[in-house]
C-alpha cells in the first residue's frame, strides 16, 4: 500500500532497515487508507531515527498532538545516544475501526525479535535475544486531517503483551 497523494513525504530507508506489514486490505476504502497511512507513519518514525532528527518533516506529516510529542521524545532518545534502528520489524493483527469518516482507531502488534539498535559512532549492533518484551501491542487514535491524511493523534504501547506473542 503506497501513498497516493503527491504531497506526501518520500520515505526512503537504509537497506538494513525493513518493515513488514502483515495486514491485508479490508476492501473498505477508509479502513485501507488508515492502514496505508499508518504504514507510512511507522516508516516515517524510522526515518526520523535514521536522520537523528526529532523534528523530521516526514513523521510530523503523520503525527499530531499527544502522539507527536511522545514520538518526538522517542526519537530524541535515539539521537541523544547517537543510535538508530536496524533489522526487521514486523507488524500484524491489525484491527481498524472508522467512525463517522473522520476518526479511527487502530490496534496492532509489532515483532521486534529481529530488530536492533545500531550505535553510529562504533557501528556496533546491539543484538538482543528474543524475549516476551520483543512483542509490543499498540493502540492508536487517528483523525483525517484537512489534506485527507489519516494522522496519529494518540498512541499507546504495551511491551510484552500476551496478545502479540506467538
PDB file of C-alpha atoms in Angstrom:
ATOM      1  CA  UNK A   1       0.000   0.000   0.000  1.00  0.00           C
ATOM      2  CA  UNK A   2       1.791   3.099  -1.230  1.00  0.00           C
ATOM      3  CA  UNK A   3       0.623   6.630  -0.558  1.00  0.00           C
ATOM      4  CA  UNK A   4      -1.251   8.097  -3.497  1.00  0.00           C
ATOM      5  CA  UNK A   5      -1.076  11.822  -2.817  1.00  0.00           C
ATOM      6  CA  UNK A   6       1.933  13.553  -4.421  1.00  0.00           C
ATOM      7  CA  UNK A   7       2.363  15.934  -1.469  1.00  0.00           C
ATOM      8  CA  UNK A   8       3.205  13.138   0.955  1.00  0.00           C
ATOM      9  CA  UNK A   9       6.813  12.918   2.130  1.00  0.00           C
ATOM     10  CA  UNK A  10       9.038  10.387   0.391  1.00  0.00           C
ATOM     11  CA  UNK A  11      10.303   7.841   2.890  1.00  0.00           C
ATOM     12  CA  UNK A  12      13.492   6.110   1.830  1.00  0.00           C
ATOM     13  CA  UNK A  13      15.042   3.884   4.461  1.00  0.00           C
ATOM     14  CA  UNK A  14      18.517   2.328   4.505  1.00  0.00           C
ATOM     15  CA  UNK A  15      18.688  -1.207   3.080  1.00  0.00           C
ATOM     16  CA  UNK A  16      19.464  -2.681   6.527  1.00  0.00           C
ATOM     17  CA  UNK A  17      16.131  -1.459   7.967  1.00  0.00           C
ATOM     18  CA  UNK A  18      12.985  -3.335   6.896  1.00  0.00           C
ATOM     19  CA  UNK A  19       9.326  -3.017   7.832  1.00  0.00           C
ATOM     20  CA  UNK A  20       6.926  -5.852   7.009  1.00  0.00           C
ATOM     21  CA  UNK A  21       3.195  -5.253   7.313  1.00  0.00           C
ATOM     22  CA  UNK A  22       1.206  -8.480   7.526  1.00  0.00           C
ATOM     23  CA  UNK A  23      -2.180  -6.820   7.465  1.00  0.00           C
ATOM     24  CA  UNK A  24      -4.288  -7.462   4.393  1.00  0.00           C
ATOM     25  CA  UNK A  25      -6.517  -4.928   2.672  1.00  0.00           C
ATOM     26  CA  UNK A  26     -10.021  -4.864   4.123  1.00  0.00           C
ATOM     27  CA  UNK A  27     -11.871  -3.808   0.971  1.00  0.00           C
ATOM     28  CA  UNK A  28     -13.219  -0.761   2.812  1.00  0.00           C
ATOM     29  CA  UNK A  29     -11.640   2.408   1.330  1.00  0.00           C
ATOM     30  CA  UNK A  30     -11.497   4.285   4.669  1.00  0.00           C
ATOM     31  CA  UNK A  31     -10.063   1.343   6.609  1.00  0.00           C
ATOM     32  CA  UNK A  32      -7.500   0.647   3.880  1.00  0.00           C
ATOM     33  CA  UNK A  33      -6.500   4.343   3.906  1.00  0.00           C
ATOM     34  CA  UNK A  34      -5.998   4.179   7.692  1.00  0.00           C
ATOM     35  CA  UNK A  35      -3.779   1.100   7.276  1.00  0.00           C
ATOM     36  CA  UNK A  36      -1.806   2.678   4.428  1.00  0.00           C
ATOM     37  CA  UNK A  37      -1.218   5.969   6.260  1.00  0.00           C
ATOM     38  CA  UNK A  38      -0.317   4.037   9.415  1.00  0.00           C
ATOM     39  CA  UNK A  39       2.325   2.079   7.498  1.00  0.00           C
ATOM     40  CA  UNK A  40       3.802   5.361   6.287  1.00  0.00           C
ATOM     41  CA  UNK A  41       3.654   6.887   9.769  1.00  0.00           C
ATOM     42  CA  UNK A  42       5.599   3.951  11.226  1.00  0.00           C
ATOM     43  CA  UNK A  43       8.228   4.149   8.482  1.00  0.00           C
ATOM     44  CA  UNK A  44       8.433   7.935   8.964  1.00  0.00           C
ATOM     45  CA  UNK A  45       9.449   7.456  12.606  1.00  0.00           C
ATOM     46  CA  UNK A  46      12.139   5.014  11.467  1.00  0.00           C
ATOM     47  CA  UNK A  47      13.379   7.625   9.013  1.00  0.00           C
ATOM     48  CA  UNK A  48      13.492  10.329  11.713  1.00  0.00           C
ATOM     49  CA  UNK A  49      15.587   7.986  13.900  1.00  0.00           C
ATOM     50  CA  UNK A  50      17.922   7.270  10.967  1.00  0.00           C
ATOM     51  CA  UNK A  51      18.181  11.020  10.318  1.00  0.00           C
ATOM     52  CA  UNK A  52      18.690  11.687  14.054  1.00  0.00           C
ATOM     53  CA  UNK A  53      16.088  14.441  13.696  1.00  0.00           C
ATOM     54  CA  UNK A  54      13.327  14.723  16.306  1.00  0.00           C
ATOM     55  CA  UNK A  55      11.633  17.363  14.139  1.00  0.00           C
ATOM     56  CA  UNK A  56      11.854  15.391  10.872  1.00  0.00           C
ATOM     57  CA  UNK A  57       9.213  16.507   8.379  1.00  0.00           C
ATOM     58  CA  UNK A  58       8.086  13.002   7.372  1.00  0.00           C
ATOM     59  CA  UNK A  59       6.941  11.840  10.801  1.00  0.00           C
ATOM     60  CA  UNK A  60       5.451  15.253  11.636  1.00  0.00           C
ATOM     61  CA  UNK A  61       3.316  14.859   8.496  1.00  0.00           C
ATOM     62  CA  UNK A  62       1.655  11.796  10.083  1.00  0.00           C
ATOM     63  CA  UNK A  63       1.602  12.668  13.809  1.00  0.00           C
ATOM     64  CA  UNK A  64      -0.213  15.407  15.713  1.00  0.00           C
ATOM     65  CA  UNK A  65      -0.992  16.326  19.299  1.00  0.00           C
ATOM     66  CA  UNK A  66      -0.043  13.959  22.099  1.00  0.00           C
ATOM     67  CA  UNK A  67       1.289  11.311  19.696  1.00  0.00           C
ATOM     68  CA  UNK A  68       3.627  13.846  18.039  1.00  0.00           C
ATOM     69  CA  UNK A  69       5.003  14.998  21.400  1.00  0.00           C
ATOM     70  CA  UNK A  70       5.659  11.437  22.599  1.00  0.00           C
ATOM     71  CA  UNK A  71       7.178  10.422  19.266  1.00  0.00           C
ATOM     72  CA  UNK A  72       9.492  13.436  19.339  1.00  0.00           C
ATOM     73  CA  UNK A  73      10.770  12.283  22.763  1.00  0.00           C
ATOM     74  CA  UNK A  74      11.228   8.729  21.445  1.00  0.00           C
ATOM     75  CA  UNK A  75      13.316   9.977  18.500  1.00  0.00           C
ATOM     76  CA  UNK A  76      15.310  12.336  20.769  1.00  0.00           C
ATOM     77  CA  UNK A  77      16.276   9.368  22.961  1.00  0.00           C
ATOM     78  CA  UNK A  78      17.928   7.687  19.961  1.00  0.00           C
ATOM     79  CA  UNK A  79      19.623  10.912  18.851  1.00  0.00           C
ATOM     80  CA  UNK A  80      20.964  11.537  22.369  1.00  0.00           C
ATOM     81  CA  UNK A  81      22.886   8.248  22.381  1.00  0.00           C
ATOM     82  CA  UNK A  82      23.726   8.510  18.646  1.00  0.00           C
ATOM     83  CA  UNK A  83      21.898   5.287  17.759  1.00  0.00           C
ATOM     84  CA  UNK A  84      19.405   4.196  15.140  1.00  0.00           C
ATOM     85  CA  UNK A  85      17.421   1.089  14.371  1.00  0.00           C
ATOM     86  CA  UNK A  86      18.445  -1.752  12.079  1.00  0.00           C
ATOM     87  CA  UNK A  87      16.992  -5.153  11.215  1.00  0.00           C
ATOM     88  CA  UNK A  88      13.402  -6.174  10.544  1.00  0.00           C
ATOM     89  CA  UNK A  89      10.214  -5.030  12.224  1.00  0.00           C
ATOM     90  CA  UNK A  90       7.038  -6.997  11.544  1.00  0.00           C
ATOM     91  CA  UNK A  91       3.514  -5.676  12.083  1.00  0.00           C
ATOM     92  CA  UNK A  92       0.447  -7.916  12.295  1.00  0.00           C
ATOM     93  CA  UNK A  93      -3.005  -8.498  13.863  1.00  0.00           C
ATOM     94  CA  UNK A  94      -4.258  -5.072  12.769  1.00  0.00           C
ATOM     95  CA  UNK A  95      -7.832  -4.194  13.664  1.00  0.00           C
ATOM     96  CA  UNK A  96      -9.126  -0.887  12.342  1.00  0.00           C
ATOM     97  CA  UNK A  97     -12.405   0.843  13.105  1.00  0.00           C
ATOM     98  CA  UNK A  98     -13.544   4.045  11.385  1.00  0.00           C
ATOM     99  CA  UNK A  99     -16.255   6.212  12.935  1.00  0.00           C
ATOM    100  CA  UNK A 100     -18.042   8.973  11.123  1.00  0.00           C
ATOM    101  CA  UNK A 101     -15.481   9.047   8.305  1.00  0.00           C
ATOM    102  CA  UNK A 102     -13.143  11.374  10.216  1.00  0.00           C
ATOM    103  CA  UNK A 103     -11.869   9.416  13.234  1.00  0.00           C
ATOM    104  CA  UNK A 104     -10.461   5.924  13.522  1.00  0.00           C
ATOM    105  CA  UNK A 105      -8.837   3.535  15.925  1.00  0.00           C
ATOM    106  CA  UNK A 106      -6.145   1.038  15.019  1.00  0.00           C
ATOM    107  CA  UNK A 107      -4.698  -1.668  17.231  1.00  0.00           C
ATOM    108  CA  UNK A 108      -1.843  -3.847  16.057  1.00  0.00           C
ATOM    109  CA  UNK A 109       1.161  -5.910  17.118  1.00  0.00           C
ATOM    110  CA  UNK A 110       4.859  -5.403  16.452  1.00  0.00           C
ATOM    111  CA  UNK A 111       7.528  -8.120  16.469  1.00  0.00           C
ATOM    112  CA  UNK A 112      10.945  -6.641  17.296  1.00  0.00           C
ATOM    113  CA  UNK A 113      12.652 -10.035  17.526  1.00  0.00           C
ATOM    114  CA  UNK A 114      14.903  -9.286  14.530  1.00  0.00           C
ATOM    115  CA  UNK A 115      15.248  -5.533  15.140  1.00  0.00           C
ATOM    116  CA  UNK A 116      18.210  -3.998  16.934  1.00  0.00           C
ATOM    117  CA  UNK A 117      19.912  -0.753  17.872  1.00  0.00           C
ATOM    118  CA  UNK A 118      22.920   0.346  15.848  1.00  0.00           C
ATOM    119  CA  UNK A 119      25.329   2.739  17.559  1.00  0.00           C
ATOM    120  CA  UNK A 120      26.557   5.219  14.968  1.00  0.00           C
ATOM    121  CA  UNK A 121      29.962   6.069  16.442  1.00  0.00           C
ATOM    122  CA  UNK A 122      31.161   2.465  16.817  1.00  0.00           C
ATOM    123  CA  UNK A 123      28.889   0.863  14.169  1.00  0.00           C
ATOM    124  CA  UNK A 124      28.130  -1.770  16.845  1.00  0.00           C
ATOM    125  CA  UNK A 125      24.789  -3.568  16.578  1.00  0.00           C
ATOM    126  CA  UNK A 126      23.243  -4.458  19.929  1.00  0.00           C
ATOM    127  CA  UNK A 127      21.851  -7.920  19.107  1.00  0.00           C
ATOM    128  CA  UNK A 128      19.471  -8.804  21.889  1.00  0.00           C
ATOM    129  CA  UNK A 129      17.797 -12.177  22.428  1.00  0.00           C
ATOM    130  CA  UNK A 130      14.104 -12.600  21.656  1.00  0.00           C
ATOM    131  CA  UNK A 131      12.032 -12.388  24.839  1.00  0.00           C
ATOM    132  CA  UNK A 132       8.391 -11.670  25.620  1.00  0.00           C
ATOM    133  CA  UNK A 133       9.378  -7.975  25.509  1.00  0.00           C
ATOM    134  CA  UNK A 134      10.187  -8.341  21.793  1.00  0.00           C
ATOM    135  CA  UNK A 135       6.421  -8.174  21.179  1.00  0.00           C
ATOM    136  CA  UNK A 136       4.591  -4.875  21.502  1.00  0.00           C
ATOM    137  CA  UNK A 137       0.859  -4.139  21.359  1.00  0.00           C
ATOM    138  CA  UNK A 138      -0.109  -0.689  20.027  1.00  0.00           C
ATOM    139  CA  UNK A 139      -3.360   1.201  20.270  1.00  0.00           C
ATOM    140  CA  UNK A 140      -3.727   4.359  18.205  1.00  0.00           C
ATOM    141  CA  UNK A 141      -6.366   7.001  17.631  1.00  0.00           C
ATOM    142  CA  UNK A 142      -6.306   8.707  14.250  1.00  0.00           C
ATOM    143  CA  UNK A 143      -8.148  11.552  12.608  1.00  0.00           C
ATOM    144  CA  UNK A 144      -8.466  12.546   8.980  1.00  0.00           C
ATOM    145  CA  UNK A 145      -6.867  15.967   8.581  1.00  0.00           C
ATOM    146  CA  UNK A 146      -7.857  18.667   6.086  1.00  0.00           C
ATOM    147  CA  UNK A 147      -5.494  17.116   3.481  1.00  0.00           C
ATOM    148  CA  UNK A 148      -7.327  13.784   3.717  1.00  0.00           C
ATOM    149  CA  UNK A 149      -4.418  12.128   5.546  1.00  0.00           C
ATOM    150  CA  UNK A 150      -5.059   9.845   8.497  1.00  0.00           C
ATOM    151  CA  UNK A 151      -2.798  11.260  11.225  1.00  0.00           C
ATOM    152  CA  UNK A 152      -1.977   9.610  14.547  1.00  0.00           C
ATOM    153  CA  UNK A 153      -3.318  11.731  17.391  1.00  0.00           C
ATOM    154  CA  UNK A 154      -2.876   9.320  20.314  1.00  0.00           C
ATOM    155  CA  UNK A 155      -0.662   6.276  20.600  1.00  0.00           C
ATOM    156  CA  UNK A 156      -0.014   3.900  23.452  1.00  0.00           C
ATOM    157  CA  UNK A 157       2.025   0.728  23.628  1.00  0.00           C
ATOM    158  CA  UNK A 158       2.356  -2.293  25.877  1.00  0.00           C
ATOM    159  CA  UNK A 159       5.640  -4.167  25.683  1.00  0.00           C
ATOM    160  CA  UNK A 160       5.485  -7.912  26.362  1.00  0.00           C
ATOM    161  CA  UNK A 161       1.798  -8.112  25.554  1.00  0.00           C
ATOM    162  CA  UNK A 162       0.486 -11.691  25.644  1.00  0.00           C
ATOM    163  CA  UNK A 163      -1.846 -10.751  22.772  1.00  0.00           C
ATOM    164  CA  UNK A 164       1.121 -10.324  20.433  1.00  0.00           C
ATOM    165  CA  UNK A 165       3.356 -13.231  21.447  1.00  0.00           C
ATOM    166  CA  UNK A 166       3.465 -16.308  19.213  1.00  0.00           C
TER     167      UNK A 166
END
